[in-house]
mmCIF file with all atom_site columns, C-alpha atoms in Angstrom:
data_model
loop_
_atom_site.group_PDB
_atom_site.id
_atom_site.type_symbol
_atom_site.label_atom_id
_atom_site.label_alt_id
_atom_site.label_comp_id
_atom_site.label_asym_id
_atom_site.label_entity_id
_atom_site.label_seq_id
_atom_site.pdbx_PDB_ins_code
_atom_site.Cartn_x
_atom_site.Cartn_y
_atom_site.Cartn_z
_atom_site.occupancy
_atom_site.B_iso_or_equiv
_atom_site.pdbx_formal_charge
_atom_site.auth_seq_id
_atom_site.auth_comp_id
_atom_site.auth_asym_id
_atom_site.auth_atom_id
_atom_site.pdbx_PDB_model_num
ATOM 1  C CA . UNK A 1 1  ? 0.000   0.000   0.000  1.00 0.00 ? 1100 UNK A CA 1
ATOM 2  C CA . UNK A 1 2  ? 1.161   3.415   -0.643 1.00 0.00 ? 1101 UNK A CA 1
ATOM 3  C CA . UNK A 1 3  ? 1.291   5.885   2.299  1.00 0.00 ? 1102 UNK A CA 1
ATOM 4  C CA . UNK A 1 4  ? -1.641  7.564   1.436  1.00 0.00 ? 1103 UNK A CA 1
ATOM 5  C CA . UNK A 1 5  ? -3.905  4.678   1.605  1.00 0.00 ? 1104 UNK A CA 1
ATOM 6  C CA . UNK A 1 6  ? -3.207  4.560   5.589  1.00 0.00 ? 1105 UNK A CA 1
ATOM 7  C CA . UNK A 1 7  ? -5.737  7.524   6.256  1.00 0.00 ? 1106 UNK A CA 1
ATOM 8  C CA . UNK A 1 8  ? -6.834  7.316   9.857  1.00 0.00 ? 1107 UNK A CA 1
ATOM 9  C CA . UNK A 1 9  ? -10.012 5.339   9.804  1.00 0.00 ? 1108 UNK A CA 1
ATOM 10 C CA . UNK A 1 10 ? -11.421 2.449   10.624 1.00 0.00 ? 1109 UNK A CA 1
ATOM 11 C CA . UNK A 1 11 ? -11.187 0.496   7.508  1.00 0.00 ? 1110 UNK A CA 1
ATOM 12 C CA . UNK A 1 12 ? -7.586  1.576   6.586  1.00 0.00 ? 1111 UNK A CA 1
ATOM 13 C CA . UNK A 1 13 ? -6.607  0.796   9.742  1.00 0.00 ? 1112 UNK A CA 1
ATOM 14 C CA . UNK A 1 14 ? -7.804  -2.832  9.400  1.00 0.00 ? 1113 UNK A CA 1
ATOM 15 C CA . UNK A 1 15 ? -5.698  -3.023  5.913  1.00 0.00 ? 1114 UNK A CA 1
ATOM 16 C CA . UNK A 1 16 ? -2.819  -1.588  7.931  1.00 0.00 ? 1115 UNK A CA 1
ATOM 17 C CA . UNK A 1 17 ? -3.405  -4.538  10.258 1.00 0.00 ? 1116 UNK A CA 1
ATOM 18 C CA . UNK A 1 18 ? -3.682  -7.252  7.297  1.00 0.00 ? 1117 UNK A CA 1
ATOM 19 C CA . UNK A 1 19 ? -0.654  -5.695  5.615  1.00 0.00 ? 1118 UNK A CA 1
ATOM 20 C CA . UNK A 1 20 ? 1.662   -6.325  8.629  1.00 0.00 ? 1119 UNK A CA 1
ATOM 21 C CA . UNK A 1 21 ? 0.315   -10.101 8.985  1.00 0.00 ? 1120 UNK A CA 1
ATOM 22 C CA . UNK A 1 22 ? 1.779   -10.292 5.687  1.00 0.00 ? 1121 UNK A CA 1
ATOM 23 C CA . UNK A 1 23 ? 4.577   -9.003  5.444  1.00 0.00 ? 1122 UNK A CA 1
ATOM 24 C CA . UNK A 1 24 ? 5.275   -11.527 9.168  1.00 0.00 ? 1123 UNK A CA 1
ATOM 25 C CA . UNK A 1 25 ? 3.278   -14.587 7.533  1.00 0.00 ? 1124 UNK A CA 1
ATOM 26 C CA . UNK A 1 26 ? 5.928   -13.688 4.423  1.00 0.00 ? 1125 UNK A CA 1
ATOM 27 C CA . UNK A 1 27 ? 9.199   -13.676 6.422  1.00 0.00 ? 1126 UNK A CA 1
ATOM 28 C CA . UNK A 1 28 ? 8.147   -16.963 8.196  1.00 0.00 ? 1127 UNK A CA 1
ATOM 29 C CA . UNK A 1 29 ? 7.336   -18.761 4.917  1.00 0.00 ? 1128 UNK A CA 1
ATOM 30 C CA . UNK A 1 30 ? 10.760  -17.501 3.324  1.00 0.00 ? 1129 UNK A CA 1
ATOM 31 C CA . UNK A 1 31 ? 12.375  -18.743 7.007  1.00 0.00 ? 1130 UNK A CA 1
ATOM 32 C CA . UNK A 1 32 ? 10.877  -21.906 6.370  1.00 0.00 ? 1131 UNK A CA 1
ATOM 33 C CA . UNK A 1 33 ? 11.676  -22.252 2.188  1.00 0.00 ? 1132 UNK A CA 1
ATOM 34 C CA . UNK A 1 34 ? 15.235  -21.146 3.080  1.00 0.00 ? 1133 UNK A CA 1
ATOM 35 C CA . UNK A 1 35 ? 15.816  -24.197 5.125  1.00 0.00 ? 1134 UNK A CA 1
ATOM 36 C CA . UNK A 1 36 ? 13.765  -26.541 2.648  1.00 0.00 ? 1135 UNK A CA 1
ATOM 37 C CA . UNK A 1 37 ? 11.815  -27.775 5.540  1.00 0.00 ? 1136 UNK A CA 1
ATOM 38 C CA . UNK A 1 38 ? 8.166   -29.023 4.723  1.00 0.00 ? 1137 UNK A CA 1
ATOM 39 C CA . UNK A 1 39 ? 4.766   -27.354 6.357  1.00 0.00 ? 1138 UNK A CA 1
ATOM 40 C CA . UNK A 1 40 ? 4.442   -31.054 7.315  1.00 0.00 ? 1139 UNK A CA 1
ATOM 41 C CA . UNK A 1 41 ? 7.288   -31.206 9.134  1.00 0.00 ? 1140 UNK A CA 1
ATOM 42 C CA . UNK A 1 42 ? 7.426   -27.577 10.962 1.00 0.00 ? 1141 UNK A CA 1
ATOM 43 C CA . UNK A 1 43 ? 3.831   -28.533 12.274 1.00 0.00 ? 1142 UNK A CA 1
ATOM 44 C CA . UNK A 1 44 ? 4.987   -31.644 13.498 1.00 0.00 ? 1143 UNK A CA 1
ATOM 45 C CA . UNK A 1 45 ? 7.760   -30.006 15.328 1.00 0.00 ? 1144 UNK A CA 1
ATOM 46 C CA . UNK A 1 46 ? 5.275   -27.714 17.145 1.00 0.00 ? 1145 UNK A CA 1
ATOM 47 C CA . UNK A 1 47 ? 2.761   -29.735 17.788 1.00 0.00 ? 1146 UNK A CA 1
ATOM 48 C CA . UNK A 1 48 ? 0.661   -28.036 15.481 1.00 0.00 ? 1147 UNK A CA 1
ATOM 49 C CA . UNK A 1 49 ? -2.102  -28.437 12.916 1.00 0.00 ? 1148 UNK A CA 1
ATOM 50 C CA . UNK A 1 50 ? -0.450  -27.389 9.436  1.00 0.00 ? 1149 UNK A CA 1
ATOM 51 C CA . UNK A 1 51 ? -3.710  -25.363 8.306  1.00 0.00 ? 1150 UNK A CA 1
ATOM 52 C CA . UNK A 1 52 ? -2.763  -22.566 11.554 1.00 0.00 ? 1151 UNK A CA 1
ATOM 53 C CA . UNK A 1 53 ? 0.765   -22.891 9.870  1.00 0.00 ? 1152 UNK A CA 1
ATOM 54 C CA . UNK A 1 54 ? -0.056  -22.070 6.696  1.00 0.00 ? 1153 UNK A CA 1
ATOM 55 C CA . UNK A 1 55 ? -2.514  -19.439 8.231  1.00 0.00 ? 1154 UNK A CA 1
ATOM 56 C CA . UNK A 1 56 ? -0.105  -17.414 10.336 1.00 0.00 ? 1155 UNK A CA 1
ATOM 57 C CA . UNK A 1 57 ? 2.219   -17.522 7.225  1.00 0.00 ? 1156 UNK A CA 1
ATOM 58 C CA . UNK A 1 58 ? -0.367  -16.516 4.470  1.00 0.00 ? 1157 UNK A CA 1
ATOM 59 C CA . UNK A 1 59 ? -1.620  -13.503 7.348  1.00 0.00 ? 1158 UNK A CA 1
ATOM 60 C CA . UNK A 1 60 ? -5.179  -14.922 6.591  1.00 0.00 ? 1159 UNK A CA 1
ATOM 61 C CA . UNK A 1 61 ? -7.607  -15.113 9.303  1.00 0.00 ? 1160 UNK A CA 1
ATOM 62 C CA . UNK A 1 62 ? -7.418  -13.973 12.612 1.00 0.00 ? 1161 UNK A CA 1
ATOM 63 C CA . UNK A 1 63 ? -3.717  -13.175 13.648 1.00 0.00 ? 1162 UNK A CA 1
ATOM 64 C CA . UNK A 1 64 ? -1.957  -16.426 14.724 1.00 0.00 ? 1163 UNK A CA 1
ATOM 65 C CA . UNK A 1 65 ? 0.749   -14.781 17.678 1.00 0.00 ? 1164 UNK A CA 1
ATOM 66 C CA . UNK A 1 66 ? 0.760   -18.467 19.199 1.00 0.00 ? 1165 UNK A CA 1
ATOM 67 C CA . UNK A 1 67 ? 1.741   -20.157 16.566 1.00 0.00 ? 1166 UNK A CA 1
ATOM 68 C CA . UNK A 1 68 ? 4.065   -17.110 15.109 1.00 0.00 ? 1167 UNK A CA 1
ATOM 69 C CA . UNK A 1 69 ? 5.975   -17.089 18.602 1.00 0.00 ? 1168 UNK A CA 1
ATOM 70 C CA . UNK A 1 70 ? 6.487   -20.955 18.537 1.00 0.00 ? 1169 UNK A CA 1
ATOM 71 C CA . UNK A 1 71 ? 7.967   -20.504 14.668 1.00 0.00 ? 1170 UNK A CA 1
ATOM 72 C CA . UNK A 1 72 ? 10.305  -17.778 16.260 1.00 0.00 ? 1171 UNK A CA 1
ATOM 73 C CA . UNK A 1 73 ? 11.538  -20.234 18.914 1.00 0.00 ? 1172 UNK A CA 1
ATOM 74 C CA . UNK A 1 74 ? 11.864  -23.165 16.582 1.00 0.00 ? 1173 UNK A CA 1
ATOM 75 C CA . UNK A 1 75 ? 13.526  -20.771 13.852 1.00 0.00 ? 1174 UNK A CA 1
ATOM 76 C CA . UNK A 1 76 ? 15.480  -18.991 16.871 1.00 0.00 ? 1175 UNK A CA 1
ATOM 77 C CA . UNK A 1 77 ? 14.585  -15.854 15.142 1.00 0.00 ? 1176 UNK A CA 1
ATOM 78 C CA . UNK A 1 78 ? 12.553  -12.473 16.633 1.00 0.00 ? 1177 UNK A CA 1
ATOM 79 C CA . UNK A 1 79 ? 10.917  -9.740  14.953 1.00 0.00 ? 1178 UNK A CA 1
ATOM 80 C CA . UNK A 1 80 ? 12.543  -6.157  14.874 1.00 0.00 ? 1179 UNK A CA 1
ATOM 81 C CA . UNK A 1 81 ? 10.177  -3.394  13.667 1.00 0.00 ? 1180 UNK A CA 1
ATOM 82 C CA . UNK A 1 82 ? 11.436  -0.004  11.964 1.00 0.00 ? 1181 UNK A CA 1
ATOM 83 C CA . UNK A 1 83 ? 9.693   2.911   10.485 1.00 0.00 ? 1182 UNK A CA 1
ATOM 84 C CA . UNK A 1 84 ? 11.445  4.149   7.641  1.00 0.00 ? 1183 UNK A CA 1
ATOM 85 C CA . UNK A 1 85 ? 10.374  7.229   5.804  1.00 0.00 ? 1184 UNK A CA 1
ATOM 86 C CA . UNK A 1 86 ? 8.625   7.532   3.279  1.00 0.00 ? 1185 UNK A CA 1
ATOM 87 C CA . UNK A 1 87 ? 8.909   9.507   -0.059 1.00 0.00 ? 1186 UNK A CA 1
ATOM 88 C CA . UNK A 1 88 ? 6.245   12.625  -1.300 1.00 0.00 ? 1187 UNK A CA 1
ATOM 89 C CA . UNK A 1 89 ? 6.900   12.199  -5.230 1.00 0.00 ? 1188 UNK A CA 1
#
């Protein structure tokens, strides 16, 4: 999304909110890719059903931070957040 498509409301705050999920649920598929392991196998690791897998790695649905947090641990990996700025042209 372009910067101004987060005006301050309620709906573009919800895209805001899917947007981020992505961009996680992205990084935690490309963790998971990069070390050719299978959804199979990650789930099985954790204990977890692969659909909340795939879930918290597509960002669909309600936001998965369980099952995010256990992919950090297993992927001994954490999140750092920046805000970088953002160009008028």
């Amino acid at each position: 999304m372009k910067h101004e498509d987060y005006v301050i409301n309620g709906q573009n705050g919800l895209n805001l909110q899917q947007d981020v999920l992505r961009i996680i649920g992205q990084a935690l598929f490309e963790e998971r890719s990069r070390r050719n392991l299978k959804l199979a196998t990650v789930s099985a690791c954790l204990d977890v059903r692969p659909e909340l897998v795939d879930m918290a790695e597509t960002g669909t649905g309600k936001a998965q931070w369980a099952i995010m947090t256990k992919l950090l641990k297993y992927y001994n990996k954490r999140f750092e957040i920046r805000l970088v700025s953002v160009s008028t042209e």
